């Protein structure tokens, strides 16, 4: 009986969220006194697969054929569930990423397992129970969910668990695809990247701006600050609704939910629907000219001031610091 962790890749490379999820699954395996098996689907080099040992995977199963190069929800779910059965895994861990959110419930159905999606902490195993803290109501609350099923699935929110190195000698083994022809009903034909920018859901630093920026012509400052920090850019809903920024940048209840290490909110009021998607950020910095703006209540650091004065000074200061 091992813990199984599904390791997601992007263009054959593992993301930081993958190492987080392996570190998290390793800790669960240690608590349960068992080993950790990682499962990779798609074209990842052997060296990268073996590197998963650095984060605690003792065994790495790899499935690779042309049809599985791109993400296919049903097929991937079939393979993950058959790998869990083959390994006798009672716990399966995935990232609560775009694809993880689609996979976790499908795998849960196939394994007749209980699922906690959006875990933010390690499970509490006191008294033989398996209770997981997860976000609820779009991040406005936390729920502690006890899983009582024989097989348990947990998906972990990116940026909620630190990468921990616990070196193991990882043994990389090929695993036969168990996906049926019917699993390939919907397939990705082509991926067109909207831009080369840092992907918002995975970003550790995010610079976000709202209606206080007055118009799209003023986003140069926001982008300059983001570039200097190596951050992704985001925005409030009205900004994307007005077409000032693309919808892919809209964060909040009806947009993307993120939990970066640093979230800088510029000219955003902090409406509850916006906070729903960003309040689990580790450090929140708010720049707003209205000292009564609700965002200040959840901010770790606040600057009361006009963004058009504060941003150029901040950009200058960071440039000087970097010199
Ligand atoms: P505003 O509310 O107009 O706030 C602008 C802020 O900028 C103000 O606080 C102002 O003091 C400040 N400001 C103005 N000028 C300056 C300046 N020169 N310098 C510094 N600060 C300045 N919103 C989201 O963001 N995400 C969601 O997912 C979302 N989902 C929603 C779902 C529903 C069902 C509903 C009803 C609403 C949703 N909203 C969402 C909208 C939300 O309620 C707010 O209307 C929205 O977040 C406000 O955006 P804003 O803060 O950019 O604009």
mmCIF file of C-alpha atoms and ligand atoms in Angstrom:
data_model
loop_
_atom_site.group_PDB
_atom_site.id
_atom_site.type_symbol
_atom_site.label_atom_id
_atom_site.label_comp_id
_atom_site.label_asym_id
_atom_site.label_seq_id
_atom_site.Cartn_x
_atom_site.Cartn_y
_atom_site.Cartn_z
ATOM 1 C CA UNK A 1 0.000 0.000 0.000
ATOM 2 C CA UNK A 2 1.698 3.201 -1.134
ATOM 3 C CA UNK A 3 0.524 6.757 -1.507
ATOM 4 C CA UNK A 4 0.162 7.666 -5.198
ATOM 5 C CA UNK A 5 0.852 11.194 -6.406
ATOM 6 C CA UNK A 6 0.002 12.291 -9.942
ATOM 7 C CA UNK A 7 2.752 14.589 -11.241
ATOM 8 C CA UNK A 8 1.604 17.057 -13.862
ATOM 9 C CA UNK A 9 3.974 18.400 -16.504
ATOM 10 C CA UNK A 10 3.846 21.346 -18.884
ATOM 11 C CA UNK A 11 5.609 20.718 -22.190
ATOM 12 C CA UNK A 12 7.587 17.882 -20.617
ATOM 13 C CA UNK A 13 8.737 19.936 -17.626
ATOM 14 C CA UNK A 14 7.572 19.761 -14.039
ATOM 15 C CA UNK A 15 6.248 22.931 -12.435
ATOM 16 C CA UNK A 16 6.866 24.089 -8.882
ATOM 17 C CA UNK A 17 3.337 22.960 -7.967
ATOM 18 C CA UNK A 18 4.402 19.426 -8.919
ATOM 19 C CA UNK A 19 7.245 19.461 -6.397
ATOM 20 C CA UNK A 20 4.845 20.883 -3.801
ATOM 21 C CA UNK A 21 2.405 18.070 -4.381
ATOM 22 C CA UNK A 22 5.170 15.424 -4.195
ATOM 23 C CA UNK A 23 6.490 16.968 -0.946
ATOM 24 C CA UNK A 24 2.936 16.986 0.459
ATOM 25 C CA UNK A 25 2.244 13.385 -0.583
ATOM 26 C CA UNK A 26 5.588 12.285 0.901
ATOM 27 C CA UNK A 27 4.622 13.747 4.256
ATOM 28 C CA UNK A 28 1.305 11.834 4.133
ATOM 29 C CA UNK A 29 3.186 8.632 3.203
ATOM 30 C CA UNK A 30 5.539 9.175 6.160
ATOM 31 C CA UNK A 31 2.612 9.744 8.512
ATOM 32 C CA UNK A 32 0.971 6.536 7.267
ATOM 33 C CA UNK A 33 4.293 4.651 7.425
ATOM 34 C CA UNK A 34 4.231 3.776 3.736
ATOM 35 C CA UNK A 35 6.101 4.581 0.534
ATOM 36 C CA UNK A 36 5.403 7.152 -2.180
ATOM 37 C CA UNK A 37 4.852 6.350 -5.856
ATOM 38 C CA UNK A 38 4.647 9.143 -8.435
ATOM 39 C CA UNK A 39 2.790 8.729 -11.721
ATOM 40 C CA UNK A 40 3.722 10.823 -14.754
ATOM 41 C CA UNK A 41 1.723 10.820 -17.983
ATOM 42 C CA UNK A 42 3.161 12.315 -21.160
ATOM 43 C CA UNK A 43 6.577 12.960 -22.556
ATOM 44 C CA UNK A 44 8.961 13.723 -19.671
ATOM 45 C CA UNK A 45 12.702 12.975 -19.872
ATOM 46 C CA UNK A 46 14.014 10.181 -17.626
ATOM 47 C CA UNK A 47 16.336 12.619 -15.837
ATOM 48 C CA UNK A 48 13.407 14.811 -14.803
ATOM 49 C CA UNK A 49 11.440 11.753 -13.666
ATOM 50 C CA UNK A 50 14.344 10.500 -11.543
ATOM 51 C CA UNK A 51 14.628 13.980 -10.011
ATOM 52 C CA UNK A 52 11.286 13.393 -8.297
ATOM 53 C CA UNK A 53 13.286 11.235 -5.881
ATOM 54 C CA UNK A 54 14.722 14.477 -4.512
ATOM 55 C CA UNK A 55 11.291 15.275 -3.085
ATOM 56 C CA UNK A 56 10.613 11.807 -1.712
ATOM 57 C CA UNK A 57 9.227 9.600 -4.505
ATOM 58 C CA UNK A 58 10.664 6.086 -4.188
ATOM 59 C CA UNK A 59 9.048 4.808 -7.356
ATOM 60 C CA UNK A 60 8.113 6.761 -10.492
ATOM 61 C CA UNK A 61 5.677 5.222 -12.972
ATOM 62 C CA UNK A 62 5.741 6.756 -16.421
ATOM 63 C CA UNK A 63 3.198 6.380 -19.202
ATOM 64 C CA UNK A 64 4.065 7.791 -22.555
ATOM 65 C CA UNK A 65 2.672 7.403 -26.033
ATOM 66 C CA UNK A 66 1.777 9.860 -28.776
ATOM 67 C CA UNK A 67 -1.919 10.007 -27.892
ATOM 68 C CA UNK A 68 -1.088 10.996 -24.315
ATOM 69 C CA UNK A 69 1.289 13.857 -25.169
ATOM 70 C CA UNK A 70 -1.481 16.400 -24.566
ATOM 71 C CA UNK A 71 -3.844 16.309 -21.622
ATOM 72 C CA UNK A 72 -6.894 14.065 -22.219
ATOM 73 C CA UNK A 73 -9.131 14.185 -19.160
ATOM 74 C CA UNK A 74 -10.866 10.780 -19.416
ATOM 75 C CA UNK A 75 -7.756 8.911 -20.517
ATOM 76 C CA UNK A 76 -5.565 10.417 -17.792
ATOM 77 C CA UNK A 77 -8.239 9.643 -15.161
ATOM 78 C CA UNK A 78 -8.363 5.998 -16.338
ATOM 79 C CA UNK A 79 -4.587 5.659 -16.081
ATOM 80 C CA UNK A 80 -4.368 7.316 -12.646
ATOM 81 C CA UNK A 81 -7.089 5.057 -11.260
ATOM 82 C CA UNK A 82 -5.522 1.888 -12.696
ATOM 83 C CA UNK A 83 -2.098 2.905 -11.334
ATOM 84 C CA UNK A 84 -3.710 3.440 -7.897
ATOM 85 C CA UNK A 85 -5.257 -0.035 -8.105
ATOM 86 C CA UNK A 86 -1.985 -1.624 -9.263
ATOM 87 C CA UNK A 87 -0.090 0.038 -6.400
ATOM 88 C CA UNK A 88 -2.832 -0.716 -3.876
ATOM 89 C CA UNK A 89 -2.865 3.003 -3.027
ATOM 90 C CA UNK A 90 -5.333 4.086 -0.400
ATOM 91 C CA UNK A 91 -4.444 7.754 -0.833
ATOM 92 C CA UNK A 92 -4.118 9.546 -4.187
ATOM 93 C CA UNK A 93 -2.806 13.121 -4.292
ATOM 94 C CA UNK A 94 -3.069 15.622 -7.176
ATOM 95 C CA UNK A 95 -2.600 19.368 -7.603
ATOM 96 C CA UNK A 96 -5.801 21.443 -7.560
ATOM 97 C CA UNK A 97 -4.696 22.900 -10.897
ATOM 98 C CA UNK A 98 -6.875 23.358 -13.997
ATOM 99 C CA UNK A 99 -6.313 19.761 -15.045
ATOM 100 C CA UNK A 100 -6.250 18.430 -11.458
ATOM 101 C CA UNK A 101 -9.693 19.914 -10.846
ATOM 102 C CA UNK A 102 -11.011 17.941 -13.813
ATOM 103 C CA UNK A 103 -9.165 14.759 -12.948
ATOM 104 C CA UNK A 104 -9.799 14.438 -9.200
ATOM 105 C CA UNK A 105 -13.592 13.833 -9.361
ATOM 106 C CA UNK A 106 -13.232 11.450 -12.308
ATOM 107 C CA UNK A 107 -10.591 9.413 -10.470
ATOM 108 C CA UNK A 108 -12.768 9.481 -7.339
ATOM 109 C CA UNK A 109 -15.693 7.965 -9.258
ATOM 110 C CA UNK A 110 -13.513 5.271 -10.820
ATOM 111 C CA UNK A 111 -12.022 4.300 -7.437
ATOM 112 C CA UNK A 112 -15.288 4.798 -5.499
ATOM 113 C CA UNK A 113 -13.225 7.117 -3.333
ATOM 114 C CA UNK A 114 -13.963 10.124 -1.154
ATOM 115 C CA UNK A 115 -12.517 13.398 -2.426
ATOM 116 C CA UNK A 116 -11.317 16.593 -0.784
ATOM 117 C CA UNK A 117 -10.614 19.157 -3.474
ATOM 118 C CA UNK A 118 -8.654 22.248 -2.560
ATOM 119 C CA UNK A 119 -6.725 21.002 0.492
ATOM 120 C CA UNK A 120 -4.532 23.637 2.131
ATOM 121 C CA UNK A 121 -2.917 21.614 4.926
ATOM 122 C CA UNK A 122 -1.757 18.103 5.676
ATOM 123 C CA UNK A 123 -4.506 15.723 6.776
ATOM 124 C CA UNK A 124 -5.041 15.338 10.502
ATOM 125 C CA UNK A 125 -4.686 11.619 11.230
ATOM 126 C CA UNK A 126 -5.545 11.794 14.957
ATOM 127 C CA UNK A 127 -7.576 8.851 16.342
ATOM 128 C CA UNK A 128 -7.242 6.967 13.054
ATOM 129 C CA UNK A 129 -9.267 9.618 11.244
ATOM 130 C CA UNK A 130 -8.317 11.367 8.010
ATOM 131 C CA UNK A 131 -9.505 14.965 8.221
ATOM 132 C CA UNK A 132 -8.416 17.543 5.667
ATOM 133 C CA UNK A 133 -8.645 21.318 5.865
ATOM 134 C CA UNK A 134 -9.864 22.829 2.590
ATOM 135 C CA UNK A 135 -11.044 26.163 1.283
ATOM 136 C CA UNK A 136 -14.804 26.640 1.036
ATOM 137 C CA UNK A 137 -17.193 29.252 -0.377
ATOM 138 C CA UNK A 138 -14.633 30.610 -2.850
ATOM 139 C CA UNK A 139 -11.966 31.035 -0.184
ATOM 140 C CA UNK A 140 -14.202 32.891 2.300
ATOM 141 C CA UNK A 141 -14.107 30.021 4.792
ATOM 142 C CA UNK A 142 -12.321 26.785 5.594
ATOM 143 C CA UNK A 143 -13.935 23.389 6.048
ATOM 144 C CA UNK A 144 -12.477 20.389 7.860
ATOM 145 C CA UNK A 145 -13.639 17.340 5.942
ATOM 146 C CA UNK A 146 -13.277 13.822 7.284
ATOM 147 C CA UNK A 147 -12.801 11.180 4.607
ATOM 148 C CA UNK A 148 -14.197 7.816 5.704
ATOM 149 C CA UNK A 149 -13.947 5.948 2.367
ATOM 150 C CA UNK A 150 -11.378 3.162 1.917
ATOM 151 C CA UNK A 151 -9.617 5.128 -0.827
ATOM 152 C CA UNK A 152 -9.073 8.842 -0.351
ATOM 153 C CA UNK A 153 -8.310 11.494 -2.975
ATOM 154 C CA UNK A 154 -6.852 14.860 -2.033
ATOM 155 C CA UNK A 155 -6.121 17.739 -4.399
ATOM 156 C CA UNK A 156 -3.742 20.390 -3.059
ATOM 157 C CA UNK A 157 -4.093 24.139 -3.722
ATOM 158 C CA UNK A 158 -0.911 25.428 -5.437
ATOM 159 C CA UNK A 159 1.363 27.531 -3.163
ATOM 160 C CA UNK A 160 -0.198 26.150 0.027
ATOM 161 C CA UNK A 161 2.563 23.657 0.897
ATOM 162 C CA UNK A 162 6.309 24.252 0.829
ATOM 163 C CA UNK A 163 8.593 22.194 -1.371
ATOM 164 C CA UNK A 164 10.669 19.976 0.947
ATOM 165 C CA UNK A 165 13.680 17.987 -0.196
ATOM 166 C CA UNK A 166 13.754 14.477 1.263
ATOM 167 C CA UNK A 167 16.056 12.615 -1.110
ATOM 168 C CA UNK A 168 15.150 9.049 -2.073
ATOM 169 C CA UNK A 169 16.593 6.879 -4.837
ATOM 170 C CA UNK A 170 13.728 6.988 -7.317
ATOM 171 C CA UNK A 171 13.193 3.935 -9.438
ATOM 172 C CA UNK A 172 11.655 4.915 -12.815
ATOM 173 C CA UNK A 173 9.434 2.210 -14.369
ATOM 174 C CA UNK A 174 7.232 2.230 -17.468
ATOM 175 C CA UNK A 175 3.517 1.763 -16.784
ATOM 176 C CA UNK A 176 1.241 0.449 -19.520
ATOM 177 C CA UNK A 177 -1.573 2.821 -20.538
ATOM 178 C CA UNK A 178 -4.931 1.394 -19.551
ATOM 179 C CA UNK A 179 -6.926 4.081 -21.379
ATOM 180 C CA UNK A 180 -9.640 2.679 -23.660
ATOM 181 C CA UNK A 181 -10.377 4.026 -27.153
ATOM 182 C CA UNK A 182 -13.588 5.572 -25.758
ATOM 183 C CA UNK A 183 -11.466 7.673 -23.348
ATOM 184 C CA UNK A 184 -10.184 9.682 -26.304
ATOM 185 C CA UNK A 185 -13.581 11.136 -27.282
ATOM 186 C CA UNK A 186 -12.332 14.685 -26.691
ATOM 187 C CA UNK A 187 -8.753 15.449 -27.665
ATOM 188 C CA UNK A 188 -6.632 18.595 -27.871
ATOM 189 C CA UNK A 189 -5.572 19.167 -31.485
ATOM 190 C CA UNK A 190 -3.450 22.247 -31.009
ATOM 191 C CA UNK A 191 -2.354 24.557 -28.199
ATOM 192 C CA UNK A 192 -2.060 28.238 -29.050
ATOM 193 C CA UNK A 193 -0.368 30.256 -26.328
ATOM 194 C CA UNK A 194 -2.023 33.604 -25.650
ATOM 195 C CA UNK A 195 1.337 35.032 -24.529
ATOM 196 C CA UNK A 196 4.721 34.115 -23.076
ATOM 197 C CA UNK A 197 3.817 35.734 -19.777
ATOM 198 C CA UNK A 198 4.113 34.000 -16.420
ATOM 199 C CA UNK A 199 1.064 31.803 -15.929
ATOM 200 C CA UNK A 200 -1.241 33.432 -13.375
ATOM 201 C CA UNK A 201 -2.404 30.312 -11.471
ATOM 202 C CA UNK A 202 1.222 29.220 -10.912
ATOM 203 C CA UNK A 203 2.708 32.649 -10.219
ATOM 204 C CA UNK A 204 4.405 33.226 -6.868
ATOM 205 C CA UNK A 205 4.183 37.009 -7.268
ATOM 206 C CA UNK A 206 1.178 38.822 -8.737
ATOM 207 C CA UNK A 207 0.688 42.511 -9.511
ATOM 208 C CA UNK A 208 -3.008 43.232 -9.932
ATOM 209 C CA UNK A 209 -4.895 46.415 -10.743
ATOM 210 C CA UNK A 210 -8.457 47.631 -10.794
ATOM 211 C CA UNK A 211 -10.695 50.434 -11.964
ATOM 212 C CA UNK A 212 -8.553 52.912 -10.020
ATOM 213 C CA UNK A 213 -6.093 52.788 -12.954
ATOM 214 C CA UNK A 214 -8.716 54.743 -14.975
ATOM 215 C CA UNK A 215 -8.057 53.101 -18.353
ATOM 216 C CA UNK A 216 -6.018 50.545 -20.336
ATOM 217 C CA UNK A 217 -3.569 53.253 -21.459
ATOM 218 C CA UNK A 218 -2.232 53.377 -17.877
ATOM 219 C CA UNK A 219 -1.292 49.691 -17.596
ATOM 220 C CA UNK A 220 2.309 50.349 -18.667
ATOM 221 C CA UNK A 221 3.211 51.108 -15.040
ATOM 222 C CA UNK A 222 1.511 47.954 -13.798
ATOM 223 C CA UNK A 223 3.354 45.836 -16.360
ATOM 224 C CA UNK A 224 6.661 47.539 -15.637
ATOM 225 C CA UNK A 225 6.312 46.792 -11.931
ATOM 226 C CA UNK A 226 5.356 43.184 -12.704
ATOM 227 C CA UNK A 227 8.318 42.749 -15.062
ATOM 228 C CA UNK A 228 10.746 44.177 -12.513
ATOM 229 C CA UNK A 229 9.492 41.755 -9.869
ATOM 230 C CA UNK A 230 9.142 38.769 -12.207
ATOM 231 C CA UNK A 231 5.425 38.740 -11.377
ATOM 232 C CA UNK A 232 2.297 37.804 -13.309
ATOM 233 C CA UNK A 233 -0.359 40.462 -13.927
ATOM 234 C CA UNK A 234 -3.989 40.205 -12.826
ATOM 235 C CA UNK A 235 -7.019 42.487 -12.653
ATOM 236 C CA UNK A 236 -10.461 42.954 -11.125
ATOM 237 C CA UNK A 237 -13.632 41.871 -12.946
ATOM 238 C CA UNK A 238 -14.819 45.309 -14.154
ATOM 239 C CA UNK A 239 -11.414 45.831 -15.746
ATOM 240 C CA UNK A 240 -11.673 42.675 -17.844
ATOM 241 C CA UNK A 241 -15.408 43.276 -18.479
ATOM 242 C CA UNK A 242 -14.511 46.679 -19.940
ATOM 243 C CA UNK A 243 -11.916 45.019 -22.182
ATOM 244 C CA UNK A 244 -9.019 46.908 -20.561
ATOM 245 C CA UNK A 245 -7.330 43.570 -19.843
ATOM 246 C CA UNK A 246 -7.926 40.000 -21.080
ATOM 247 C CA UNK A 247 -10.391 37.801 -19.192
ATOM 248 C CA UNK A 248 -7.560 35.373 -18.423
ATOM 249 C CA UNK A 249 -6.291 37.976 -15.895
ATOM 250 C CA UNK A 250 -9.582 38.317 -14.011
ATOM 251 C CA UNK A 251 -9.236 37.056 -10.430
ATOM 252 C CA UNK A 252 -11.967 36.529 -7.869
ATOM 253 C CA UNK A 253 -15.112 34.568 -7.266
ATOM 254 C CA UNK A 254 -16.024 34.437 -10.955
ATOM 255 C CA UNK A 255 -12.423 34.515 -12.168
ATOM 256 C CA UNK A 256 -9.284 32.605 -11.250
ATOM 257 C CA UNK A 257 -8.586 31.835 -7.592
ATOM 258 C CA UNK A 258 -4.921 32.294 -6.751
ATOM 259 C CA UNK A 259 -2.735 32.008 -3.657
ATOM 260 C CA UNK A 260 0.645 33.551 -4.520
ATOM 261 C CA UNK A 261 3.324 34.438 -1.979
ATOM 262 C CA UNK A 262 2.818 38.127 -2.767
ATOM 263 C CA UNK A 263 -0.298 39.887 -4.131
ATOM 264 C CA UNK A 264 -0.036 43.599 -4.872
ATOM 265 C CA UNK A 265 -3.473 45.174 -5.401
ATOM 266 C CA UNK A 266 -3.454 48.617 -7.041
ATOM 267 C CA UNK A 267 -6.628 50.703 -7.265
ATOM 268 C CA UNK A 268 -8.853 47.763 -6.317
ATOM 269 C CA UNK A 269 -11.536 48.396 -3.698
ATOM 270 C CA UNK A 270 -11.461 44.882 -2.191
ATOM 271 C CA UNK A 271 -15.056 43.810 -2.806
ATOM 272 C CA UNK A 272 -15.923 40.457 -1.261
ATOM 273 C CA UNK A 273 -16.186 38.848 -4.710
ATOM 274 C CA UNK A 274 -12.629 39.960 -5.520
ATOM 275 C CA UNK A 275 -11.257 38.842 -2.139
ATOM 276 C CA UNK A 276 -12.819 35.404 -2.651
ATOM 277 C CA UNK A 277 -10.146 34.654 -5.221
ATOM 278 C CA UNK A 278 -7.088 36.259 -3.611
ATOM 279 C CA UNK A 279 -7.469 36.266 0.164
ATOM 280 C CA UNK A 280 -5.353 33.137 0.644
ATOM 281 C CA UNK A 281 -2.310 34.972 -0.769
ATOM 282 C CA UNK A 282 0.553 34.817 1.748
ATOM 283 C CA UNK A 283 1.308 38.566 1.779
ATOM 284 C CA UNK A 284 -1.112 41.208 0.490
ATOM 285 C CA UNK A 285 0.023 44.746 -0.326
ATOM 286 C CA UNK A 286 -2.695 47.288 -1.103
ATOM 287 C CA UNK A 287 -2.199 50.618 -2.867
ATOM 288 C CA UNK A 288 -5.365 52.740 -2.773
ATOM 289 C CA UNK A 289 -6.055 56.438 -2.428
ATOM 290 C CA UNK A 290 -9.090 55.815 -0.203
ATOM 291 C CA UNK A 291 -8.009 54.966 3.383
ATOM 292 C CA UNK A 292 -11.482 53.449 3.922
ATOM 293 C CA UNK A 293 -11.129 50.981 1.025
ATOM 294 C CA UNK A 294 -12.181 47.539 2.359
ATOM 295 C CA UNK A 295 -9.040 45.917 0.921
ATOM 296 C CA UNK A 296 -6.956 47.517 3.715
ATOM 297 C CA UNK A 297 -8.755 45.287 6.256
ATOM 298 C CA UNK A 298 -7.110 42.162 4.816
ATOM 299 C CA UNK A 299 -3.821 43.787 3.788
ATOM 300 C CA UNK A 300 -0.480 42.943 5.407
ATOM 301 C CA UNK A 301 0.956 46.223 4.106
ATOM 302 C CA UNK A 302 -0.993 49.215 2.866
ATOM 303 C CA UNK A 303 -0.032 52.387 1.026
ATOM 304 C CA UNK A 304 -2.658 55.133 1.092
ATOM 305 C CA UNK A 305 -1.914 57.178 -1.976
ATOM 306 C CA UNK A 306 -2.584 57.918 -5.607
ATOM 307 C CA UNK A 307 -1.379 55.008 -7.747
ATOM 308 C CA UNK A 308 -0.163 57.492 -10.349
ATOM 309 C CA UNK A 309 2.263 58.929 -7.777
ATOM 310 C CA UNK A 310 3.063 55.762 -5.817
ATOM 311 C CA UNK A 311 3.796 53.435 -8.757
ATOM 312 C CA UNK A 312 6.547 55.532 -10.429
ATOM 313 C CA UNK A 313 8.256 55.924 -7.032
ATOM 314 C CA UNK A 314 7.985 52.207 -6.307
ATOM 315 C CA UNK A 315 9.333 51.339 -9.767
ATOM 316 C CA UNK A 316 12.257 53.746 -9.296
ATOM 317 C CA UNK A 317 13.046 52.346 -5.862
ATOM 318 C CA UNK A 318 13.053 48.757 -7.148
ATOM 319 C CA UNK A 319 15.286 49.737 -10.088
ATOM 320 C CA UNK A 320 17.754 51.399 -7.695
ATOM 321 C CA UNK A 321 17.639 48.376 -5.379
ATOM 322 C CA UNK A 322 18.429 46.086 -8.316
ATOM 323 C CA UNK A 323 21.413 48.138 -9.525
HETATM 324 P P1 LIG B 1 -13.960 49.860 -7.920
HETATM 325 O O1 LIG B 1 -14.921 49.233 -6.986
HETATM 326 O O2 LIG B 1 -14.478 50.962 -8.777
HETATM 327 O O3 LIG B 1 -12.753 50.368 -7.044
HETATM 328 C C1 LIG B 1 -11.700 51.151 -7.539
HETATM 329 C C2 LIG B 1 -10.787 51.442 -6.381
HETATM 330 O O4 LIG B 1 -9.702 52.186 -6.859
HETATM 331 C C3 LIG B 1 -11.422 52.276 -5.264
HETATM 332 O O5 LIG B 1 -11.192 51.628 -4.024
HETATM 333 C C4 LIG B 1 -10.721 53.604 -5.338
HETATM 334 O O6 LIG B 1 -10.532 54.195 -4.055
HETATM 335 C C5 LIG B 1 -9.406 53.225 -5.930
HETATM 336 N N1 LIG B 1 -8.771 54.300 -6.702
HETATM 337 C C6 LIG B 1 -9.370 55.147 -7.576
HETATM 338 N N2 LIG B 1 -8.445 55.965 -8.126
HETATM 339 C C7 LIG B 1 -7.263 55.633 -7.556
HETATM 340 C C8 LIG B 1 -5.952 56.103 -7.711
HETATM 341 N N3 LIG B 1 -5.641 57.110 -8.567
HETATM 342 N N4 LIG B 1 -4.971 55.542 -6.978
HETATM 343 C C9 LIG B 1 -5.249 54.537 -6.108
HETATM 344 N N5 LIG B 1 -6.474 54.038 -5.928
HETATM 345 C C10 LIG B 1 -7.471 54.578 -6.662
HETATM 346 N N6 LIG B 1 -14.995 41.415 -8.942
HETATM 347 C C11 LIG B 1 -13.756 40.888 -9.102
HETATM 348 O O7 LIG B 1 -12.738 41.587 -9.059
HETATM 349 N N7 LIG B 1 -13.628 39.542 -9.318
HETATM 350 C C12 LIG B 1 -14.693 38.703 -9.379
HETATM 351 O O8 LIG B 1 -14.511 37.508 -9.601
HETATM 352 C C13 LIG B 1 -15.995 39.254 -9.217
HETATM 353 N N8 LIG B 1 -17.086 38.456 -9.253
HETATM 354 C C14 LIG B 1 -18.320 39.010 -9.029
HETATM 355 C C15 LIG B 1 -19.446 38.189 -8.985
HETATM 356 C C16 LIG B 1 -20.686 38.727 -8.734
HETATM 357 C C17 LIG B 1 -21.880 37.813 -8.690
HETATM 358 C C18 LIG B 1 -20.813 40.116 -8.513
HETATM 359 C C19 LIG B 1 -22.169 40.707 -8.210
HETATM 360 C C20 LIG B 1 -19.718 40.934 -8.555
HETATM 361 C C21 LIG B 1 -18.451 40.409 -8.830
HETATM 362 N N9 LIG B 1 -17.320 41.208 -8.879
HETATM 363 C C22 LIG B 1 -16.093 40.639 -9.008
HETATM 364 C C23 LIG B 1 -17.415 42.703 -8.828
HETATM 365 C C24 LIG B 1 -17.123 43.250 -7.432
HETATM 366 O O9 LIG B 1 -18.308 43.247 -6.667
HETATM 367 C C25 LIG B 1 -16.589 44.689 -7.545
HETATM 368 O O10 LIG B 1 -17.533 45.467 -8.240
HETATM 369 C C26 LIG B 1 -15.250 44.790 -8.270
HETATM 370 O O11 LIG B 1 -14.319 43.896 -7.684
HETATM 371 C C27 LIG B 1 -14.726 46.217 -8.168
HETATM 372 O O12 LIG B 1 -13.588 46.342 -8.970
HETATM 373 P P2 LIG B 1 -12.511 47.461 -8.654
HETATM 374 O O13 LIG B 1 -12.095 47.345 -7.240
HETATM 375 O O14 LIG B 1 -11.477 47.397 -9.721
HETATM 376 O O15 LIG B 1 -13.321 48.813 -8.930
#
